[in-house]
């Protein structure tokens, strides 16, 4: 069975949790005692039975009727298993949205047919672009409130298309569906009230092709640790791209030491090769340190001291010349904010200020980071797994970025 | 991810996190309740470290576990050469603490406080646990690396940014970091993996006389479910059909509204 991670984003109160609750309920993915618990709870509080309660586990979330933390639930499609990540709509919870969305293969953008595109709709979509999520389903919700008319749907459809296009999304990878989550129209079952709808939400989800990591990308094996097992040193790590093969001749960067992969070891024994996502051990002719990356001699990992990248800050602000730590793969290196080139509005993606001295929380910027010592960072479009990084300040992860240009 | 098999994906992600915990912390330990989940975690740790678990395994002993659980524990401690630490709150046990005094009080004294005592004594800076997101709504909110303050409290309103496998370690004011390498597994995945790998499981999970335990805890607070599933295949089949929650037989989740949330805020697993 295929497994797909999907994230739900959109403006607060446009119905993300309700849509997921509906998918779970109609798809019979919710346990009986959960339904009972929620019914009981709703009765106690004299509230309407809310599908959103399937997700909102925390006491205060129910009281305030919003989802604070990214929650995950599992859900079955036609031939797939979905892990659905519900993201919060409030601005201050962007870090939770990113924590969830960073693990997603595709996104569902919920837009209310009544309210249309709002601040958070745009902000979330901008961040999806930054995270490299290409496949979107735009669900125009609350169609019941506009009497299931095609016209309001078409209006949002067109406005959204224009916005997505301006951010550089490939529109062929995006589909649009009208739904009413509260009434269950066109979510799991086809709606008789909207015969003009081309597909249901679940059909649109099932139609998203799964991104498979390309095997023909250059090999990158990231070192996590070195273990001594029965007197032998095993270099453990994960293949991030390409294929690791026994006998491979290459180099560990940033130390630049050439090495030969003598054996590939897992607990069960020897392997002849390892593919992206696999955690294996290597018996190598040289012993690297944690944070190093192995690649083939003809396409070695990029050892860099400068990154030009797009960064979004979620928990703290950053000033020019400030010292931070850049974490990429298993490496963490101190760095200086050498230059802030442009401040980007996370709502529109537009450049709002050139050469600002400071970037605030929930703002994005194009900046140059100068690393105190060399580390391996790839250009995000080349090898995404090593082209994205997290920024740490005072021991806290405060933001994330993607490398657009790297140099040494 | 190219790894074709879904179970391989789950396994690789867990091994990556387990190895990150070993690399990033000075003195980690793991919790083992002898249940199916933590035994699977133990199995993953054995695989991650090529057979030999390099840190202690803690059993929180409330003195009220099922005899089969103690037998199971001692057998595999010997076979796998584990460094076992038994965490007990002797003082509370002597004063007669039990579920009669309230389940919140009992779980807190015999589990949370027993763990606190052991953590203090040994000075562990990280604790690996086998909790999963699909077990309980509140556990769905967790991070892979989750910080605990000096009082073991979990601040679920202010959790770290955790992206692209860049986890955040506890800072000085925090006591320790909880590491959850199996957060992304489901109950049915555990059983499918147990079957594939041949992981030993406590016989209490299999039906006898029309009853089996789906989740194992302390004797007074754990109830079996009606079931005829007496093999792993039948358990998997049962889970494919069931609409009852896994922890339906666990009393501490139910006594009052948001019980689990309250327990966890106090440092419970």
XYZ file of C-alpha atoms in Angstrom:
677
model
C 0.000 0.000 0.000
C 1.178 3.489 -0.817
C 1.547 5.937 1.991
C 0.995 9.652 1.437
C 1.356 12.532 3.874
C -1.080 15.343 3.237
C -1.311 18.632 5.038
C -4.479 20.720 5.358
C -3.963 24.454 5.277
C -6.116 27.553 4.978
C -7.470 30.517 6.834
C -8.892 30.084 10.321
C -12.590 29.075 10.337
C -12.639 28.078 6.680
C -13.209 24.514 7.895
C -9.990 22.493 7.835
C -10.724 20.373 10.882
C -14.357 19.952 9.875
C -13.306 18.710 6.434
C -10.941 16.164 7.924
C -13.530 15.124 10.490
C -15.976 14.571 7.625
C -13.438 12.525 5.658
C -12.751 10.367 8.682
C -16.399 9.937 9.592
C -17.668 9.134 6.090
C -14.621 6.995 5.439
C -15.371 5.122 8.668
C -11.898 5.753 10.005
C -13.018 6.932 13.427
C -13.442 4.568 16.334
C -16.899 4.229 17.898
C -15.869 5.414 21.335
C -14.355 8.553 19.840
C -17.722 9.392 18.221
C -19.455 8.633 21.514
C -16.998 10.700 23.534
C -17.487 13.669 21.247
C -21.280 13.360 21.231
C -21.255 13.271 25.021
C -18.969 16.249 25.185
C -21.101 18.260 22.759
C -24.231 17.488 24.760
C -22.591 18.599 27.987
C -21.700 21.889 26.417
C -24.970 22.178 24.493
C -23.052 22.483 21.296
C -23.614 21.064 17.912
C -21.783 17.830 17.194
C -18.629 19.044 15.550
C -16.561 16.978 13.211
C -13.571 19.073 14.140
C -13.577 17.451 17.590
C -12.128 14.287 16.107
C -8.917 16.194 15.795
C -9.005 18.741 18.516
C -7.909 16.701 21.488
C -6.794 19.413 23.790
C -9.215 20.841 26.289
C -8.545 24.449 25.391
C -8.716 23.760 21.685
C -12.263 22.572 22.063
C -13.158 25.529 24.196
C -11.648 27.961 21.758
C -12.697 25.910 18.749
C -9.387 25.965 17.000
C -6.543 23.601 16.367
C -3.329 24.686 18.050
C -0.931 21.883 17.317
C -0.481 20.002 14.105
C -2.365 16.797 14.662
C -1.988 13.639 12.677
C -4.578 11.065 11.824
C -4.548 8.158 9.486
C -7.072 7.688 6.801
C -7.705 5.340 3.889
C -8.082 6.401 0.270
C -9.017 4.021 -2.503
C -5.638 2.320 -2.737
C -3.679 4.407 -0.325
C -3.087 5.224 3.253
C -3.107 8.917 4.048
C -1.529 10.503 7.028
C -3.454 13.705 7.413
C -1.825 16.583 9.162
C -4.214 19.241 10.345
C -2.639 22.640 10.487
C -3.735 25.595 12.533
C -4.958 28.761 10.908
C -3.775 31.377 13.340
C -0.763 33.452 12.434
C 1.102 32.739 15.682
C 0.948 29.043 15.007
C 2.876 29.102 11.756
C 5.655 27.053 13.338
C 3.197 24.237 13.919
C 1.939 24.495 10.371
C 5.516 24.239 9.110
C 6.358 21.363 11.447
C 3.449 19.484 9.932
C 3.830 20.640 6.362
C 7.551 19.837 6.224
C 6.541 16.170 6.279
C 3.857 16.443 3.617
C 3.857 15.121 0.046
C 0.795 17.133 -0.961
C -1.478 19.803 0.457
C -5.192 20.494 0.606
C -5.952 24.194 0.706
C -9.352 24.941 2.208
C -10.985 28.175 1.080
C -14.411 29.244 2.290
C -16.849 29.949 -0.568
C -18.294 32.730 1.562
C -15.135 34.504 2.674
C -12.894 33.696 -0.266
C -9.109 33.971 -0.195
C -7.843 35.552 3.002
C -4.522 36.389 4.663
C -3.755 32.911 5.959
C -4.765 31.277 2.678
C -2.069 33.268 0.917
C 0.497 32.913 3.694
C 0.124 29.142 3.867
C 0.299 28.737 0.116
C 3.448 30.860 0.026
C 5.024 28.613 2.667
C 4.000 25.473 0.764
C 5.920 26.838 -2.194
C 8.931 27.498 0.011
C 8.729 23.928 1.341
C 8.694 22.583 -2.199
C 5.202 21.070 -2.046
C 3.915 21.110 -5.621
C 0.729 19.062 -5.555
C -2.276 20.921 -4.204
C -5.997 20.295 -4.028
C -7.894 23.527 -3.497
C -11.174 22.674 -1.758
C -13.715 25.463 -1.903
C -15.698 24.766 1.268
C -19.036 25.946 2.705
C -20.747 25.577 -0.673
C -24.005 25.093 1.296
C -23.724 28.751 2.383
C -23.744 29.886 -1.263
C -26.614 27.548 -2.198
C -24.275 25.249 -4.163
C -23.968 27.800 -6.961
C -21.226 27.377 -9.501
C -20.499 31.070 -9.777
C -18.857 31.731 -6.348
C -16.761 28.597 -6.873
C -15.610 29.805 -10.280
C -14.704 33.186 -8.838
C -12.458 31.687 -6.158
C -11.091 29.174 -8.653
C -9.921 31.978 -10.953
C -8.526 34.192 -8.198
C -6.639 31.270 -6.706
C -5.226 30.249 -10.073
C -3.898 33.723 -10.603
C -2.293 33.809 -7.151
C -0.722 30.340 -7.513
C 0.620 31.261 -10.914
C 2.234 34.420 -9.504
C 4.082 32.294 -6.932
C 5.373 29.986 -9.643
C 3.238 26.883 -9.032
C 2.734 24.471 -11.910
C -1.058 24.690 -12.405
C -1.178 21.210 -13.969
C -0.402 19.806 -10.522
C -3.299 21.602 -8.885
C -6.972 20.627 -8.820
C -10.071 22.460 -7.566
C -13.121 20.911 -5.899
C -16.285 22.453 -4.434
C -17.367 20.901 -1.111
C -19.561 21.316 1.917
C -17.747 19.578 4.751
C -20.499 20.164 7.288
C -23.145 18.597 5.014
C -20.829 15.985 3.527
C -21.377 17.177 -0.031
C -18.708 16.173 -2.537
C -16.177 15.231 0.153
C -16.405 11.478 0.195
C -19.552 11.007 -1.853
C -20.612 12.765 -5.024
C -23.015 15.618 -4.515
C -26.397 15.650 -6.226
C -26.598 19.332 -5.327
C -23.512 20.089 -7.401
C -23.818 17.949 -10.531
C -21.378 20.342 -12.202
C -18.524 19.292 -9.867
C -15.908 17.273 -11.745
C -14.655 15.205 -8.818
C -14.968 14.712 -5.082
C -12.267 15.695 -2.629
C -11.274 12.083 -2.093
C -11.075 11.498 -5.842
C -8.865 14.551 -6.208
C -6.635 13.285 -3.401
C -6.371 9.817 -4.901
C -5.358 11.346 -8.241
C -2.223 13.013 -6.833
C 0.821 11.144 -8.112
C 3.309 10.096 -5.478
C 6.649 11.758 -5.623
C 9.348 9.137 -5.609
C 12.863 10.163 -4.891
C 14.910 9.905 -8.010
C 17.513 7.205 -8.016
C 19.542 8.901 -10.711
C 20.422 11.897 -8.559
C 23.982 12.020 -7.239
C 24.642 9.809 -4.235
C 24.539 11.527 -0.855
C 25.090 9.435 2.279
C 24.831 11.489 5.473
C 26.892 10.292 8.450
C 25.056 10.066 11.765
C 27.602 8.281 13.932
C 30.386 5.704 14.081
C 29.874 2.514 16.098
C 32.360 -0.079 17.184
C 30.864 -3.540 16.778
C 33.028 -6.576 17.549
C 36.192 -4.559 17.078
C 35.035 -3.168 13.715
C 34.118 0.444 13.001
C 30.743 0.901 11.291
C 29.836 4.313 9.866
C 26.062 4.648 10.218
C 23.916 7.082 8.275
C 21.151 7.544 5.757
C 21.128 7.608 1.983
C 19.436 10.907 1.063
C 19.698 10.637 -2.715
C 21.132 8.320 -5.359
C 22.190 4.725 -4.704
C 24.952 3.637 -2.354
C 26.762 0.574 -3.740
C 29.329 -1.756 -2.313
C 32.745 -0.910 -3.744
C 31.815 2.716 -4.465
C 34.791 5.083 -4.700
C 34.133 8.564 -3.451
C 34.838 11.233 -0.939
C 33.666 12.412 2.466
C 33.032 16.149 2.608
C 33.781 18.636 4.076
C 36.979 16.827 5.201
C 37.706 15.976 1.557
C 39.028 12.538 2.395
C 38.715 9.948 -0.382
C 37.154 6.653 0.699
C 35.997 3.284 -0.588
C 32.780 1.611 0.565
C 34.105 -1.821 1.465
C 30.850 -3.192 2.843
C 27.268 -2.113 3.489
C 25.954 -3.494 6.757
C 22.568 -3.763 8.396
C 21.674 -5.774 11.496
C 20.691 -8.781 9.383
C 23.980 -8.863 7.508
C 25.584 -7.511 4.346
C 23.865 -5.595 1.559
C 25.031 -4.832 -1.955
C 23.268 -1.481 -2.179
C 21.089 1.009 -0.309
C 18.476 3.409 -1.657
C 17.188 6.828 -0.561
C 15.575 6.741 2.859
C 17.507 3.685 3.989
C 19.562 3.784 7.170
C 22.594 1.555 6.802
C 26.144 1.129 8.072
C 29.271 1.297 5.982
C 32.660 -0.300 6.460
C 34.850 2.380 4.970
C 38.532 2.806 4.252
C 38.475 6.031 6.255
C 36.435 6.946 9.326
C 34.543 10.225 8.940
C 32.911 12.354 11.615
C 29.213 12.910 12.256
C 27.930 15.587 9.900
C 30.051 14.530 6.943
C 28.502 13.459 3.648
C 29.756 10.768 1.287
C 29.357 11.118 -2.483
C 30.900 9.564 -5.568
C 34.183 10.917 -6.887
C 32.562 12.145 -10.133
C 29.793 14.061 -8.337
C 31.104 14.949 -4.873
C 29.026 16.676 -2.181
C 29.239 20.463 -2.257
C 31.485 21.808 0.472
C 30.400 25.391 1.038
C 31.085 28.386 3.270
C 28.352 30.673 1.970
C 24.637 30.111 1.414
C 22.260 32.436 -0.365
C 18.795 31.311 0.570
C 15.191 32.087 1.317
C 14.549 31.940 5.036
C 11.351 32.148 7.053
C 11.532 33.057 10.739
C 9.001 31.585 13.123
C 10.241 31.957 16.681
C 12.705 34.796 16.787
C 13.872 37.773 14.753
C 17.243 38.028 13.015
C 19.486 41.043 12.551
C 22.227 41.592 10.074
C 25.602 40.336 11.427
C 23.943 38.207 14.076
C 25.460 34.789 14.877
C 23.311 31.701 14.454
C 23.761 27.968 13.866
C 22.828 26.390 10.529
C 21.679 22.766 10.696
C 21.681 20.732 7.482
C 21.716 16.939 7.333
C 23.472 15.908 10.557
C 25.847 18.883 10.542
C 25.470 22.033 12.628
C 27.791 24.956 11.951
C 27.943 28.479 13.422
C 27.206 31.167 10.870
C 26.807 34.909 10.517
C 23.962 36.734 8.817
C 26.204 38.451 6.328
C 23.583 40.282 4.358
C 19.814 40.543 4.219
C 19.029 41.247 0.581
C 15.240 41.417 0.502
C 12.378 41.069 2.886
C 9.511 39.034 1.435
C 5.870 39.401 2.395
C 4.791 35.872 3.350
C 1.252 36.721 2.346
C 1.872 37.781 -1.213
C 5.412 36.630 -1.936
C 6.247 40.186 -2.959
C 9.498 41.943 -2.058
C 8.582 44.598 0.492
C 11.971 45.963 1.517
C 15.508 45.934 0.107
C 18.501 45.602 2.466
C 16.511 45.573 5.722
C 18.548 45.444 8.936
C 16.176 43.068 10.673
C 13.697 40.322 9.818
C 10.866 39.671 12.256
C 8.943 36.596 13.342
C 6.605 35.310 10.598
C 8.568 37.202 7.978
C 10.656 35.773 5.169
C 13.812 37.077 3.574
C 16.423 36.379 0.987
C 19.725 36.401 2.866
C 23.376 35.464 2.673
C 24.749 33.333 5.483
C 28.467 33.015 5.930
C 29.557 29.806 7.649
C 32.381 29.766 10.205
C 33.568 26.408 8.897
C 32.755 24.512 5.718
C 29.757 22.193 5.585
C 27.891 20.255 2.883
C 24.888 22.136 1.506
C 23.380 21.534 -1.944
C 21.245 23.804 -4.028
C 17.622 23.047 -3.100
C 16.526 22.398 -6.703
C 19.417 19.918 -7.148
C 19.108 17.796 -3.990
C 16.248 19.009 -1.748
C 17.200 16.754 1.183
C 20.482 18.627 1.594
C 19.310 21.947 0.180
C 17.071 22.789 3.129
C 18.257 23.878 6.528
C 17.042 24.923 9.941
C 18.309 27.992 11.770
C 19.064 27.734 15.449
C 19.527 30.665 17.811
C 20.193 30.332 21.554
C 19.611 26.594 21.344
C 16.184 26.923 19.714
C 15.079 26.119 16.190
C 13.791 29.527 15.114
C 13.367 29.264 11.364
C 13.945 27.327 8.196
C 15.302 27.979 4.757
C 16.187 26.642 1.343
C 19.519 27.198 -0.383
C 19.229 28.844 -3.798
C 22.945 29.396 -4.350
C 25.949 27.961 -2.558
C 29.635 28.844 -2.795
C 32.945 28.272 -1.056
C 10.866 7.703 -0.391
C 11.931 4.890 -2.658
C 11.839 2.161 -0.085
C 9.075 0.076 -1.561
C 7.735 -1.579 1.503
C 5.730 0.545 3.881
C 7.087 -1.283 6.937
C 10.628 -0.627 5.741
C 9.816 3.092 5.607
C 8.538 3.046 9.182
C 11.545 1.056 10.345
C 14.091 3.303 8.636
C 12.562 6.467 10.028
C 12.613 4.988 13.549
C 16.204 3.778 13.262
C 17.255 7.238 12.070
C 15.673 8.846 15.158
C 17.106 6.238 17.547
C 20.591 6.866 16.150
C 20.087 10.642 16.398
C 19.193 10.205 20.077
C 22.337 8.163 20.686
C 24.502 10.717 18.862
C 22.971 13.818 20.447
C 22.624 12.843 24.104
C 25.211 11.975 26.709
C 23.134 9.570 28.761
C 19.984 8.220 27.126
C 17.806 5.355 28.362
C 14.634 3.731 27.094
C 11.381 2.772 28.739
C 10.276 -0.814 28.382
C 6.894 -1.894 29.682
C 7.116 -5.331 28.037
C 4.087 -4.405 25.950
C 4.029 -4.848 22.183
C 5.044 -1.264 21.370
C 8.030 -0.900 23.662
C 9.191 -4.423 22.808
C 9.080 -3.371 19.144
C 11.089 -0.254 20.060
C 13.598 -2.466 21.838
C 13.801 -4.593 18.699
C 14.424 -1.493 16.570
C 17.162 -0.404 19.000
C 18.809 -3.812 18.704
C 18.747 -3.417 14.918
C 20.021 0.180 15.051
C 23.016 -0.850 17.181
C 23.755 -4.192 15.552
C 22.395 -6.381 18.323
C 23.604 -4.705 21.491
C 21.493 -1.946 23.070
C 24.055 0.607 24.292
C 21.904 2.190 26.999
C 19.862 1.019 29.984
C 16.286 -0.151 29.673
C 13.953 1.105 32.405
C 10.933 -0.821 33.624
C 8.527 1.215 35.745
C 7.353 -1.381 38.222
C 4.114 -0.517 40.001
C 4.141 -3.873 41.742
C 0.779 -4.482 40.137
C 1.791 -5.805 36.753
C 0.665 -9.189 35.490
C 2.903 -12.163 36.467
C 3.316 -12.957 32.735
C 4.889 -9.526 32.232
C 7.595 -10.133 34.834
C 8.350 -13.561 33.340
C 8.569 -12.073 29.863
C 10.851 -9.302 31.106
C 13.344 -11.569 32.839
C 13.533 -13.992 29.930
C 14.425 -11.356 27.333
C 16.727 -9.390 29.623
C 18.841 -12.554 29.809
C 18.606 -13.456 26.124
C 19.328 -9.966 24.787
C 21.887 -9.021 27.446
C 19.979 -5.893 28.486
C 21.034 -3.475 31.195
C 17.752 -3.370 33.114
C 16.854 -0.689 35.637
C 13.730 -1.263 37.708
C 12.046 2.009 38.721
C 9.796 1.752 41.779
C 8.353 4.355 44.097
C 9.036 2.333 47.257
C 7.725 4.996 49.588
C 4.353 5.193 47.868
C 4.154 1.407 47.648
C 4.838 1.116 51.401
C 2.143 3.653 52.201
C -0.331 1.504 50.274
C -0.865 3.589 47.146
C -3.313 1.974 44.765
C -6.067 2.777 42.274
C -8.605 2.875 45.134
C -7.026 6.206 46.083
C -7.869 7.613 42.671
C -6.425 6.654 39.340
C -4.805 10.016 38.679
C -3.058 9.856 42.076
C -2.040 6.221 41.589
C -0.630 6.626 38.062
C 1.192 9.777 39.143
C 2.772 8.185 42.244
C 3.578 4.726 40.958
C 4.498 5.592 37.385
C 5.411 9.262 36.943
C 7.093 9.705 40.321
C 8.796 6.308 40.152
C 10.293 7.392 36.843
C 11.303 10.771 38.278
C 13.158 9.048 41.121
C 15.049 6.788 38.692
C 15.869 9.643 36.311
C 17.280 11.691 39.163
C 19.319 8.810 40.530
C 20.901 7.936 37.187
C 21.012 11.377 35.595
C 19.586 10.430 32.208
C 19.257 13.317 29.768
C 17.013 11.553 27.250
C 14.320 8.945 27.457
C 13.194 6.887 24.466
C 9.509 5.951 24.510
C 7.317 3.902 22.191
C 4.253 6.172 22.181
C 2.363 6.513 18.894
C 0.228 9.313 17.471
C -2.728 7.077 16.736
C -3.055 5.858 20.336
C -4.666 8.920 21.788
C -5.588 12.426 20.635
C -3.171 14.000 23.060
C -0.281 11.819 21.937
C -0.993 12.909 18.356
C 0.280 16.337 19.369
C 3.765 15.121 20.187
C 7.096 15.853 18.561
C 9.835 13.287 17.900
C 12.009 15.155 20.413
C 9.841 16.538 23.193
C 11.104 18.694 26.023
C 10.279 18.252 29.711
C 10.851 20.944 32.319
C 12.313 20.532 35.828
C 8.946 19.266 37.070
C 8.664 16.825 34.139
C 5.927 18.970 32.656
C 5.167 19.051 28.967
C 4.201 22.429 27.571
C 2.067 21.360 24.634
C 1.171 24.960 23.845
C 4.763 25.861 23.158
C 6.443 23.047 21.295
C 9.570 23.456 19.210
C 9.773 23.849 15.480
C 10.656 20.394 14.168
C 11.347 20.219 10.447
C 13.262 17.965 8.114
C 14.550 15.730 10.907
C 16.132 18.680 12.706
C 15.051 17.993 16.251
C 15.476 20.316 19.193
C 17.238 19.170 22.334
C 16.284 20.285 25.808
C 18.025 23.400 27.069
C 19.589 23.727 30.528
C 16.414 24.564 32.386
C 14.776 21.394 31.123
C 15.293 18.072 32.858
C 15.332 15.804 29.873
C 14.170 15.216 26.328
C 11.607 12.567 25.515
C 12.426 10.850 22.251
C 9.565 9.173 20.362
C 11.008 7.093 17.508
C 7.688 5.349 16.786
C 5.332 8.315 16.739
C 4.409 7.621 13.098
C 3.424 3.946 13.553
C -0.147 2.677 13.863
C -1.362 -0.226 15.983
C -1.842 -2.423 12.935
C 1.653 -1.576 11.648
C 3.100 -2.816 14.944
C 1.401 -6.193 14.538
C 2.358 -6.519 10.888
C 5.955 -5.729 11.828
C 5.910 -8.138 14.783
C 4.780 -10.810 12.360
C 7.403 -10.004 9.718
C 10.267 -9.772 12.178
C 9.247 -12.537 14.575
C 9.381 -10.210 17.587
C 8.501 -11.988 20.846
C 5.223 -10.832 22.389
C 3.585 -11.430 25.693
C 1.069 -14.325 25.419
C -1.585 -12.159 27.100
C -2.239 -10.448 23.749
C -3.660 -13.705 22.365
C -7.221 -14.764 23.076
C -7.960 -17.329 25.760
C -11.576 -18.278 26.499
C -12.922 -15.513 24.270
C -10.872 -12.683 25.796
C -7.583 -11.022 24.998
C -5.622 -7.956 26.094
C -5.221 -5.349 23.398
C -3.187 -2.967 25.522
C -1.299 -3.967 28.671
C -1.047 -1.932 31.846
C -1.449 -2.635 35.561
C -3.678 -5.519 36.668
C -6.370 -3.509 38.481
C -6.816 -0.996 35.647
C -6.538 -3.111 32.521
C -9.425 -5.064 31.067
C -9.376 -7.636 28.284
C -11.587 -7.275 25.231
C -13.915 -9.879 23.737
C -11.921 -11.592 21.051
C -11.127 -14.943 19.536
C -7.881 -13.738 17.965
C -5.386 -16.298 19.192
C -2.729 -15.759 16.508
C -0.955 -12.698 15.103
C -2.794 -13.139 11.789
C -6.134 -13.124 13.567
C -5.170 -10.020 15.558
C -4.297 -8.216 12.304
C -7.596 -9.337 10.813
C -9.440 -8.117 13.909
C -7.735 -4.709 13.731
C -8.675 -4.327 10.089
C -12.324 -4.590 11.116
C -12.471 -3.011 14.564
C -14.034 0.321 15.386
C -13.058 0.299 19.052
C -10.079 2.246 20.319
C -6.920 0.460 21.349
C -6.880 1.872 24.854
C -10.588 1.178 25.494
C -9.546 -1.288 28.210
C -7.305 1.213 29.996
C -9.098 2.804 32.931
C -6.767 5.755 33.494
C -7.742 7.354 30.184
C -11.381 7.490 31.110
C -12.000 8.377 34.746
C -12.617 12.034 34.021
C -12.684 14.261 30.967
C -9.207 15.030 29.609
C -7.649 12.576 32.087
C -4.862 11.649 29.686
C -4.096 15.306 29.052
C -3.851 15.933 32.783
C -1.671 12.857 33.335
C 0.659 13.815 30.524
C 0.956 17.406 31.673
C 2.221 15.980 34.990
C 4.925 13.987 33.261
C 3.101 10.775 32.412
C 4.076 8.901 29.270
